[in-house]
mmCIF file of C-alpha atoms in Angstrom:
data_model
loop_
_atom_site.group_PDB
_atom_site.id
_atom_site.type_symbol
_atom_site.label_atom_id
_atom_site.label_comp_id
_atom_site.label_asym_id
_atom_site.label_seq_id
_atom_site.Cartn_x
_atom_site.Cartn_y
_atom_site.Cartn_z
ATOM 1 C CA MET A 1 -163.751 117.692 66.359
ATOM 2 C CA SER A 2 -165.717 115.187 68.376
ATOM 3 C CA LEU A 3 -169.478 115.462 67.810
ATOM 4 C CA ILE A 4 -170.661 115.473 64.195
ATOM 5 C CA LEU A 5 -174.217 116.418 63.201
ATOM 6 C CA GLY A 6 -175.208 114.750 59.910
ATOM 7 C CA ILE A 7 -178.075 116.081 57.774
ATOM 8 C CA GLU A 8 -179.535 114.205 54.774
ATOM 9 C CA THR A 9 -182.285 115.658 52.534
ATOM 10 C CA SER A 10 -181.278 114.613 49.020
ATOM 11 C CA CYS A 11 -184.582 113.019 47.996
ATOM 12 C CA ASP A 12 -187.648 111.933 49.971
ATOM 13 C CA GLU A 13 -186.177 111.349 53.438
ATOM 14 C CA THR A 14 -185.343 113.792 56.185
ATOM 15 C CA GLY A 15 -182.533 112.299 58.255
ATOM 16 C CA ILE A 16 -180.413 113.746 61.054
ATOM 17 C CA ALA A 17 -177.863 111.865 63.161
ATOM 18 C CA ILE A 18 -175.192 112.630 65.747
ATOM 19 C CA TYR A 19 -171.902 110.767 65.689
ATOM 20 C CA ASP A 20 -169.187 110.815 68.346
ATOM 21 C CA ASN A 21 -165.982 110.851 66.336
ATOM 22 C CA THR A 22 -163.795 110.195 69.383
ATOM 23 C CA GLN A 23 -165.624 107.140 70.685
ATOM 24 C CA LYS A 24 -166.532 106.023 67.144
ATOM 25 C CA LYS A 25 -170.153 105.694 68.156
ATOM 26 C CA LEU A 26 -173.478 106.858 66.782
ATOM 27 C CA LEU A 27 -175.377 108.658 69.538
ATOM 28 C CA SER A 28 -178.662 109.050 67.683
ATOM 29 C CA HIS A 29 -180.306 108.943 64.290
ATOM 30 C CA ALA A 30 -183.758 110.299 63.504
ATOM 31 C CA LEU A 31 -185.518 109.788 60.192
ATOM 32 C CA PHE A 32 -188.794 110.812 58.602
ATOM 33 C CA SER A 33 -189.718 108.816 55.486
ATOM 34 C CA GLN A 34 -192.142 110.236 52.938
ATOM 35 C CA ILE A 35 -193.210 106.978 51.281
ATOM 36 C CA SER A 36 -196.842 107.472 52.280
ATOM 37 C CA LEU A 37 -196.816 110.947 50.687
ATOM 38 C CA HIS A 38 -195.548 109.738 47.312
ATOM 39 C CA GLU A 39 -196.994 106.251 46.870
ATOM 40 C CA ILE A 40 -200.279 107.523 45.396
ATOM 41 C CA TYR A 41 -198.269 109.134 42.584
ATOM 42 C CA GLY A 42 -196.150 106.054 41.893
ATOM 43 C CA GLY A 43 -192.887 107.891 42.562
ATOM 44 C CA VAL A 44 -191.271 110.881 44.237
ATOM 45 C CA VAL A 45 -192.807 114.296 43.520
ATOM 46 C CA PRO A 46 -189.984 116.848 44.047
ATOM 47 C CA GLU A 47 -192.206 119.705 45.229
ATOM 48 C CA ILE A 48 -193.917 117.532 47.822
ATOM 49 C CA ALA A 49 -190.550 116.188 48.982
ATOM 50 C CA SER A 50 -188.978 119.588 49.623
ATOM 51 C CA ARG A 51 -192.104 121.006 51.297
ATOM 52 C CA SER A 52 -192.255 118.055 53.677
ATOM 53 C CA GLN A 53 -188.552 118.399 54.508
ATOM 54 C CA LEU A 54 -189.019 122.097 55.226
ATOM 55 C CA GLU A 55 -191.836 121.200 57.624
ATOM 56 C CA LYS A 56 -190.046 118.322 59.363
ATOM 57 C CA ILE A 57 -186.367 119.208 59.574
ATOM 58 C CA THR A 58 -186.544 121.229 62.794
ATOM 59 C CA ILE A 59 -188.578 118.481 64.460
ATOM 60 C CA ILE A 60 -186.116 115.802 63.312
ATOM 61 C CA LEU A 61 -183.193 117.853 64.650
ATOM 62 C CA ALA A 62 -184.897 118.207 68.035
ATOM 63 C CA THR A 63 -185.488 114.440 68.132
ATOM 64 C CA ALA A 64 -181.849 113.631 67.307
ATOM 65 C CA LEU A 65 -180.542 116.035 69.958
ATOM 66 C CA ARG A 66 -182.944 114.698 72.572
ATOM 67 C CA ASP A 67 -182.076 111.070 71.836
ATOM 68 C CA ALA A 68 -178.351 111.860 72.102
ATOM 69 C CA ASN A 69 -178.979 113.806 75.338
ATOM 70 C CA ILE A 70 -177.067 116.865 74.095
ATOM 71 C CA THR A 71 -177.726 120.374 72.779
ATOM 72 C CA LEU A 72 -176.545 122.206 69.672
ATOM 73 C CA ASP A 73 -173.838 123.830 71.785
ATOM 74 C CA ASN A 74 -172.168 120.403 72.080
ATOM 75 C CA ILE A 75 -171.937 119.951 68.298
ATOM 76 C CA ASP A 76 -168.515 120.620 66.755
ATOM 77 C CA VAL A 77 -169.118 119.984 63.044
ATOM 78 C CA ILE A 78 -172.176 119.980 60.792
ATOM 79 C CA ALA A 79 -172.046 117.604 57.818
ATOM 80 C CA VAL A 80 -174.738 117.961 55.167
ATOM 81 C CA THR A 81 -175.536 116.307 51.841
ATOM 82 C CA HIS A 82 -175.079 118.863 49.062
ATOM 83 C CA LYS A 83 -175.071 116.579 45.975
ATOM 84 C CA PRO A 84 -176.441 114.729 44.073
ATOM 85 C CA GLY A 85 -180.208 114.811 44.512
ATOM 86 C CA LEU A 86 -183.345 116.877 44.011
ATOM 87 C CA VAL A 87 -182.287 120.521 43.999
ATOM 88 C CA GLY A 88 -185.178 121.718 46.143
ATOM 89 C CA SER A 89 -184.594 119.007 48.730
ATOM 90 C CA LEU A 90 -180.842 119.603 48.823
ATOM 91 C CA LEU A 91 -181.449 123.312 49.347
ATOM 92 C CA VAL A 92 -183.566 122.617 52.426
ATOM 93 C CA GLY A 93 -180.757 120.674 54.095
ATOM 94 C CA VAL A 94 -177.887 122.897 52.978
ATOM 95 C CA CYS A 95 -179.595 126.164 53.932
ATOM 96 C CA PHE A 96 -180.587 124.697 57.293
ATOM 97 C CA ALA A 97 -177.024 123.475 57.914
ATOM 98 C CA LYS A 98 -175.488 126.798 56.895
ATOM 99 C CA GLY A 99 -177.851 128.630 59.213
ATOM 100 C CA LEU A 100 -176.870 126.409 62.134
ATOM 101 C CA ALA A 101 -173.175 126.728 61.304
ATOM 102 C CA TRP A 102 -173.305 130.531 61.039
ATOM 103 C CA ALA A 103 -175.415 131.031 64.163
ATOM 104 C CA GLY A 104 -173.310 128.675 66.296
ATOM 105 C CA ASN A 105 -169.905 129.369 64.732
ATOM 106 C CA LYS A 106 -169.595 125.699 63.747
ATOM 107 C CA LYS A 107 -167.485 124.029 61.082
ATOM 108 C CA ILE A 108 -169.445 122.770 58.060
ATOM 109 C CA ILE A 109 -168.672 119.973 55.575
ATOM 110 C CA GLY A 110 -170.492 119.291 52.314
ATOM 111 C CA ILE A 111 -170.954 115.544 51.757
ATOM 112 C CA ASP A 112 -171.582 113.694 48.510
ATOM 113 C CA HIS A 113 -174.689 111.567 49.026
ATOM 114 C CA ILE A 114 -173.119 108.636 47.153
ATOM 115 C CA GLU A 115 -170.034 108.739 49.380
ATOM 116 C CA GLY A 116 -172.378 108.402 52.337
ATOM 117 C CA HIS A 117 -173.819 105.209 50.884
ATOM 118 C CA ILE A 118 -170.398 103.829 49.959
ATOM 119 C CA PHE A 119 -169.314 103.888 53.613
ATOM 120 C CA SER A 120 -172.718 103.105 55.180
ATOM 121 C CA SER A 121 -171.689 99.446 55.581
ATOM 122 C CA PHE A 122 -169.227 100.532 58.298
ATOM 123 C CA LEU A 123 -172.157 101.290 60.617
ATOM 124 C CA ARG A 124 -172.424 98.164 62.741
ATOM 125 C CA ASP A 125 -174.668 97.182 65.651
ATOM 126 C CA VAL A 126 -172.919 96.164 68.876
ATOM 127 C CA PRO A 127 -174.312 95.604 72.390
ATOM 128 C CA ARG A 128 -175.027 98.677 74.470
ATOM 129 C CA ASP A 129 -172.342 99.679 76.951
ATOM 130 C CA ILE A 130 -173.986 99.723 80.391
ATOM 131 C CA HIS A 131 -171.567 102.456 81.482
ATOM 132 C CA ASP A 132 -172.464 104.689 78.546
ATOM 133 C CA THR A 133 -173.579 108.139 79.714
ATOM 134 C CA HIS A 134 -175.462 108.725 76.448
ATOM 135 C CA ASP A 135 -178.877 107.123 76.075
ATOM 136 C CA THR A 136 -180.595 106.526 72.752
ATOM 137 C CA ARG A 137 -184.084 105.486 71.794
ATOM 138 C CA ASP A 138 -182.746 102.941 69.336
ATOM 139 C CA THR A 139 -182.988 99.319 70.515
ATOM 140 C CA SER A 140 -179.208 99.055 70.367
ATOM 141 C CA ASN A 141 -176.353 101.498 70.519
ATOM 142 C CA THR A 142 -174.946 101.494 67.003
ATOM 143 C CA ARG A 143 -171.184 101.866 67.048
ATOM 144 C CA ILE A 144 -168.379 101.953 64.550
ATOM 145 C CA SER A 145 -165.137 100.193 65.368
ATOM 146 C CA SER A 146 -161.983 102.312 65.251
ATOM 147 C CA GLN A 147 -160.480 99.389 63.337
ATOM 148 C CA PRO A 148 -163.401 98.304 61.155
ATOM 149 C CA ASP A 149 -163.599 94.730 59.958
ATOM 150 C CA ILE A 150 -164.195 95.709 56.323
ATOM 151 C CA PRO A 151 -160.802 95.495 54.610
ATOM 152 C CA PHE A 152 -159.326 97.838 52.032
ATOM 153 C CA PRO A 153 -159.272 97.689 49.103
ATOM 154 C CA HIS A 154 -162.785 96.482 48.431
ATOM 155 C CA ILE A 155 -165.525 96.876 45.848
ATOM 156 C CA CYS A 156 -168.762 98.673 46.700
ATOM 157 C CA LEU A 157 -171.954 97.965 44.771
ATOM 158 C CA THR A 158 -174.402 100.786 45.477
ATOM 159 C CA VAL A 159 -177.938 100.265 44.206
ATOM 160 C CA SER A 160 -181.139 102.260 44.659
ATOM 161 C CA GLY A 161 -183.899 103.864 42.633
ATOM 162 C CA GLY A 162 -181.533 106.663 41.663
ATOM 163 C CA HIS A 163 -178.159 105.022 41.188
ATOM 164 C CA THR A 164 -176.490 101.717 40.315
ATOM 165 C CA ALA A 165 -172.702 101.790 40.338
ATOM 166 C CA LEU A 166 -169.506 99.959 41.265
ATOM 167 C CA TYR A 167 -166.680 101.659 43.154
ATOM 168 C CA HIS A 168 -163.105 100.628 43.900
ATOM 169 C CA VAL A 169 -162.672 101.701 47.535
ATOM 170 C CA LYS A 170 -159.061 102.081 48.684
ATOM 171 C CA ASP A 171 -159.549 103.953 51.966
ATOM 172 C CA PHE A 172 -161.888 106.352 53.723
ATOM 173 C CA GLY A 173 -162.697 109.031 51.155
ATOM 174 C CA ASP A 174 -160.499 107.374 48.534
ATOM 175 C CA PHE A 175 -162.613 105.612 45.918
ATOM 176 C CA THR A 176 -162.897 105.405 42.137
ATOM 177 C CA LEU A 177 -165.950 104.824 39.957
ATOM 178 C CA LEU A 178 -165.562 101.624 37.929
ATOM 179 C CA ALA A 179 -168.985 101.410 36.298
ATOM 180 C CA GLU A 180 -172.431 102.955 36.521
ATOM 181 C CA THR A 181 -175.730 102.400 34.778
ATOM 182 C CA LEU A 182 -175.984 103.779 31.280
ATOM 183 C CA ASP A 183 -179.660 104.638 31.766
ATOM 184 C CA ASP A 184 -182.139 103.509 34.447
ATOM 185 C CA ALA A 185 -181.071 102.357 37.898
ATOM 186 C CA ALA A 186 -182.019 98.864 39.080
ATOM 187 C CA GLY A 187 -184.386 100.216 41.727
ATOM 188 C CA GLU A 188 -186.110 102.289 39.060
ATOM 189 C CA ALA A 189 -186.689 99.139 37.006
ATOM 190 C CA PHE A 190 -188.313 97.493 40.034
ATOM 191 C CA ASP A 191 -190.539 100.525 40.625
ATOM 192 C CA LYS A 192 -191.646 100.921 37.007
ATOM 193 C CA ILE A 193 -192.445 97.260 36.431
ATOM 194 C CA ALA A 194 -194.312 97.145 39.736
ATOM 195 C CA LYS A 195 -196.304 100.178 38.585
ATOM 196 C CA VAL A 196 -197.112 98.447 35.269
ATOM 197 C CA MET A 197 -198.605 95.581 37.284
ATOM 198 C CA GLY A 198 -200.585 97.982 39.469
ATOM 199 C CA PHE A 199 -198.496 97.962 42.663
ATOM 200 C CA SER A 200 -197.712 100.995 44.775
ATOM 201 C CA TYR A 201 -194.366 102.764 45.190
ATOM 202 C CA PRO A 202 -191.755 101.564 46.063
ATOM 203 C CA GLY A 203 -191.979 98.406 43.979
ATOM 204 C CA GLY A 204 -188.943 96.439 45.138
ATOM 205 C CA PRO A 205 -190.455 94.791 48.238
ATOM 206 C CA MET A 206 -193.515 93.575 46.298
ATOM 207 C CA ILE A 207 -191.356 92.251 43.449
ATOM 208 C CA GLU A 208 -189.316 90.198 45.937
ATOM 209 C CA LYS A 209 -192.417 88.950 47.738
ATOM 210 C CA LEU A 210 -194.035 87.723 44.517
ATOM 211 C CA ALA A 211 -190.777 86.161 43.309
ATOM 212 C CA SER A 212 -190.384 84.235 46.567
ATOM 213 C CA GLU A 213 -193.826 82.659 46.049
ATOM 214 C CA VAL A 214 -192.513 80.854 42.932
ATOM 215 C CA ASN A 215 -189.090 80.130 44.444
ATOM 216 C CA PHE A 216 -187.153 82.651 42.335
ATOM 217 C CA GLN A 217 -187.455 80.815 39.029
ATOM 218 C CA ASP A 218 -186.619 82.367 35.660
ATOM 219 C CA PHE A 219 -189.698 81.892 33.472
ATOM 220 C CA PHE A 220 -189.181 84.396 30.655
ATOM 221 C CA LYS A 221 -185.401 84.707 30.216
ATOM 222 C CA TYR A 222 -185.358 88.484 29.933
ATOM 223 C CA PRO A 223 -182.235 89.952 28.230
ATOM 224 C CA ARG A 224 -179.135 90.490 30.358
ATOM 225 C CA THR A 225 -176.746 93.400 29.948
ATOM 226 C CA LYS A 226 -173.948 92.236 27.640
ATOM 227 C CA ILE A 227 -170.530 93.044 29.046
ATOM 228 C CA GLN A 228 -168.443 94.790 26.402
ATOM 229 C CA GLN A 229 -164.662 94.387 26.086
ATOM 230 C CA HIS A 230 -164.390 92.798 29.530
ATOM 231 C CA GLU A 231 -165.506 96.007 31.250
ATOM 232 C CA PRO A 232 -168.272 96.127 33.887
ATOM 233 C CA MET A 233 -171.502 97.723 32.698
ATOM 234 C CA PHE A 234 -175.086 98.208 33.893
ATOM 235 C CA SER A 235 -178.166 99.004 31.838
ATOM 236 C CA PHE A 236 -181.772 98.461 32.863
ATOM 237 C CA SER A 237 -183.810 100.496 30.389
ATOM 238 C CA GLY A 238 -183.808 97.666 27.839
ATOM 239 C CA LEU A 239 -184.809 95.177 30.515
ATOM 240 C CA LYS A 240 -187.707 97.361 31.588
ATOM 241 C CA THR A 241 -188.866 97.648 27.965
ATOM 242 C CA ALA A 242 -188.474 93.902 27.399
ATOM 243 C CA VAL A 243 -190.721 93.131 30.372
ATOM 244 C CA LEU A 244 -193.329 95.632 29.193
ATOM 245 C CA TYR A 245 -193.490 94.269 25.638
ATOM 246 C CA SER A 246 -193.521 90.707 26.915
ATOM 247 C CA LEU A 247 -196.691 91.564 28.817
ATOM 248 C CA VAL A 248 -198.128 93.222 25.695
ATOM 249 C CA LYS A 249 -197.359 90.115 23.642
ATOM 250 C CA GLN A 250 -199.122 87.952 26.243
ATOM 251 C CA GLY A 251 -202.186 90.187 26.017
ATOM 252 C CA ALA A 252 -201.804 91.296 29.647
ATOM 253 C CA TYR A 253 -201.005 94.965 28.973
ATOM 254 C CA ASP A 254 -202.255 97.595 26.527
ATOM 255 C CA LEU A 255 -199.898 100.484 25.779
ATOM 256 C CA HIS A 256 -202.823 102.929 25.677
ATOM 257 C CA THR A 257 -205.125 101.718 28.457
ATOM 258 C CA GLY A 258 -202.765 99.878 30.826
ATOM 259 C CA PRO A 259 -203.114 96.449 32.504
ATOM 260 C CA ILE A 260 -205.644 93.974 31.162
ATOM 261 C CA HIS A 261 -206.614 92.468 34.481
ATOM 262 C CA GLU A 262 -208.286 89.284 33.224
ATOM 263 C CA LYS A 263 -204.985 88.377 31.534
ATOM 264 C CA LEU A 264 -202.614 89.805 34.151
ATOM 265 C CA THR A 265 -203.310 86.997 36.596
ATOM 266 C CA PRO A 266 -201.664 86.620 40.022
ATOM 267 C CA GLU A 267 -199.650 83.686 38.632
ATOM 268 C CA LEU A 268 -198.373 85.746 35.691
ATOM 269 C CA MET A 269 -197.395 88.581 38.025
ATOM 270 C CA ARG A 270 -195.398 86.134 40.166
ATOM 271 C CA GLN A 271 -193.625 84.815 37.083
ATOM 272 C CA VAL A 272 -192.808 88.320 35.820
ATOM 273 C CA ALA A 273 -191.520 89.442 39.220
ATOM 274 C CA SER A 274 -189.408 86.311 39.639
ATOM 275 C CA SER A 275 -187.915 86.493 36.128
ATOM 276 C CA LEU A 276 -187.125 90.195 36.592
ATOM 277 C CA LEU A 277 -185.417 89.642 39.939
ATOM 278 C CA VAL A 278 -183.364 86.666 38.699
ATOM 279 C CA CYS A 279 -182.288 88.688 35.663
ATOM 280 C CA ILE A 280 -181.097 91.623 37.766
ATOM 281 C CA GLY A 281 -179.334 89.184 40.090
ATOM 282 C CA ASP A 282 -177.488 87.699 37.104
ATOM 283 C CA ILE A 283 -176.450 91.163 35.899
ATOM 284 C CA PHE A 284 -175.019 92.025 39.309
ATOM 285 C CA CYS A 285 -173.220 88.704 39.733
ATOM 286 C CA ASN A 286 -171.712 88.744 36.242
ATOM 287 C CA ASN A 287 -170.244 92.197 36.841
ATOM 288 C CA ILE A 288 -168.914 91.289 40.279
ATOM 289 C CA LYS A 289 -167.221 88.143 38.947
ATOM 290 C CA LEU A 290 -165.579 90.231 36.232
ATOM 291 C CA ILE A 291 -164.316 92.789 38.748
ATOM 292 C CA PHE A 292 -162.876 90.135 41.077
ATOM 293 C CA LYS A 293 -160.962 88.616 38.173
ATOM 294 C CA LYS A 294 -159.757 91.992 36.917
ATOM 295 C CA TYR A 295 -158.662 93.225 40.356
ATOM 296 C CA PRO A 296 -157.292 90.193 42.248
ATOM 297 C CA GLU A 297 -156.091 92.424 45.108
ATOM 298 C CA ILE A 298 -159.712 93.155 46.053
ATOM 299 C CA LYS A 299 -160.518 91.603 49.422
ATOM 300 C CA ALA A 300 -164.250 92.129 49.795
ATOM 301 C CA LEU A 301 -167.554 93.337 48.372
ATOM 302 C CA THR A 302 -169.945 95.717 50.125
ATOM 303 C CA PHE A 303 -173.582 96.027 49.043
ATOM 304 C CA VAL A 304 -175.349 99.293 49.936
ATOM 305 C CA GLY A 305 -178.320 101.471 48.993
ATOM 306 C CA GLY A 306 -182.046 100.827 49.199
ATOM 307 C CA VAL A 307 -181.935 97.704 47.009
ATOM 308 C CA ALA A 308 -179.405 96.148 49.410
ATOM 309 C CA CYS A 309 -182.403 95.279 51.597
ATOM 310 C CA ASN A 310 -183.353 92.651 49.002
ATOM 311 C CA LYS A 311 -182.592 89.284 50.607
ATOM 312 C CA TYR A 312 -182.498 87.377 47.321
ATOM 313 C CA LEU A 313 -179.874 89.691 45.813
ATOM 314 C CA ARG A 314 -177.863 89.586 49.024
ATOM 315 C CA ALA A 315 -177.859 85.780 48.924
ATOM 316 C CA ARG A 316 -176.763 85.747 45.266
ATOM 317 C CA LEU A 317 -173.861 88.115 45.925
ATOM 318 C CA GLN A 318 -172.847 86.223 49.066
ATOM 319 C CA GLU A 319 -172.655 83.040 46.979
ATOM 320 C CA VAL A 320 -170.357 84.706 44.428
ATOM 321 C CA CYS A 321 -168.075 86.049 47.167
ATOM 322 C CA THR A 322 -167.885 82.674 48.908
ATOM 323 C CA LYS A 323 -166.976 80.867 45.685
ATOM 324 C CA MET A 324 -164.283 83.430 44.839
ATOM 325 C CA GLY A 325 -162.809 83.611 48.343
ATOM 326 C CA LYS A 326 -163.883 87.181 49.089
ATOM 327 C CA GLN A 327 -165.587 88.673 52.136
ATOM 328 C CA PHE A 328 -169.092 90.103 51.832
ATOM 329 C CA PHE A 329 -170.640 92.954 53.835
ATOM 330 C CA ILE A 330 -174.014 94.649 53.613
ATOM 331 C CA ALA A 331 -175.292 97.863 55.105
ATOM 332 C CA LEU A 332 -177.763 97.361 57.937
ATOM 333 C CA PRO A 333 -181.325 97.688 56.579
ATOM 334 C CA LYS A 334 -181.931 100.888 58.583
ATOM 335 C CA PHE A 335 -178.901 102.439 56.873
ATOM 336 C CA CYS A 336 -179.678 101.216 53.344
ATOM 337 C CA THR A 337 -182.156 104.010 52.663
ATOM 338 C CA ASP A 338 -181.069 107.643 52.789
ATOM 339 C CA ASN A 339 -180.156 108.593 56.364
ATOM 340 C CA GLY A 340 -178.227 111.102 58.418
ATOM 341 C CA ALA A 341 -176.052 108.452 60.086
ATOM 342 C CA MET A 342 -173.990 107.746 56.987
ATOM 343 C CA ILE A 343 -173.555 111.487 56.403
ATOM 344 C CA ALA A 344 -172.407 112.023 59.996
ATOM 345 C CA PHE A 345 -169.931 109.137 59.713
ATOM 346 C CA VAL A 346 -168.390 110.473 56.499
ATOM 347 C CA GLY A 347 -168.336 113.918 58.112
ATOM 348 C CA GLY A 348 -166.339 112.367 60.952
ATOM 349 C CA TYR A 349 -163.421 111.160 58.857
ATOM 350 C CA LYS A 350 -163.498 114.290 56.682
ATOM 351 C CA ALA A 351 -163.199 116.390 59.845
ATOM 352 C CA GLU A 352 -160.130 114.366 60.804
ATOM 353 C CA GLN A 353 -158.753 115.081 57.328
ATOM 354 C CA GLU A 354 -159.659 118.782 57.798
ATOM 355 C CA LYS A 355 -161.708 118.803 54.602
ATOM 356 C CA PHE A 356 -164.091 121.565 55.619
ATOM 357 C CA SER A 357 -166.370 123.662 53.440
ATOM 358 C CA ASP A 358 -167.362 127.290 53.858
ATOM 359 C CA LEU A 359 -170.662 129.149 53.916
ATOM 360 C CA HIS A 360 -170.579 129.437 50.116
ATOM 361 C CA LEU A 361 -171.389 125.702 49.963
ATOM 362 C CA ASP A 362 -173.793 125.171 47.052
ATOM 363 C CA VAL A 363 -175.958 122.379 45.633
ATOM 364 C CA LEU A 364 -175.178 123.105 41.981
ATOM 365 C CA LYS A 365 -171.385 122.672 41.997
#
């Protein structure tokens, strides 16, 4: 089972990648992002997402095959995200994958989207091999070492607009959920507060930019999640509400009409963004410190998901790991968002474990 085709359509991306499971090398990864389609609505519109994926998926497949310099006949296994995600979007990818598998008599593997993120940090850039017979349009040939440098066991912090969770990762495919958000995800808090201040979707990059302009200071001391009974825990709904009512109290926001622009000054927006980001950084670091103390055998922390692109949060987590004598790894920025590469990689080790699905693969189970 050498060449793995990975398909990802769980939300607002359409990603397809091809991974050589023998050489442990990614041959291609093609991605269409829908940010421009959703930003005017301030978030993802499920119907628009699935329609776009239906329109683009054949084109993305053709691009991935061309960049890998192969045809569908060369593919051995098709790996596809089948949970969790938007049902309509998942159906586009799963139905497409099942059609390819049936028509070409290929093996198929259903992949959990979160598992893809958990192991996305194993995708590493290395220099291109000049003797490589496969060309790719990427600026570098992204490979995965057969003996990866990320040790087991480790902790994975996966953070995006849809999920915030901690996993105890013991081996490939062997991981346990330690904690997840009780309500909103961290990325959702970024997006909603950015929207309150009038910024477009996604809000995370603008929040970080504004915070950097005031050197990441904590002006308003927003409430942190209180860890109960020495167990890790995430909650961001209360934080989001605290920020909103702080703005109301300062006369910068009206719950009925929205922002009061003469009060919501650029300086106030910088202070809000900075205080929010520092608060979320504290919540992450407090939970990671607790986990390291509770599980002394843990050797490293990986940070994945869309929010892992945030340089401030990466620096905070790196500092914690350094102080506690642990290694720290992050997913490459191009693999932080949803992508087919992480699905193809997980499909690779599941193929080795012979964990195949059948054509009854569903998105609701």
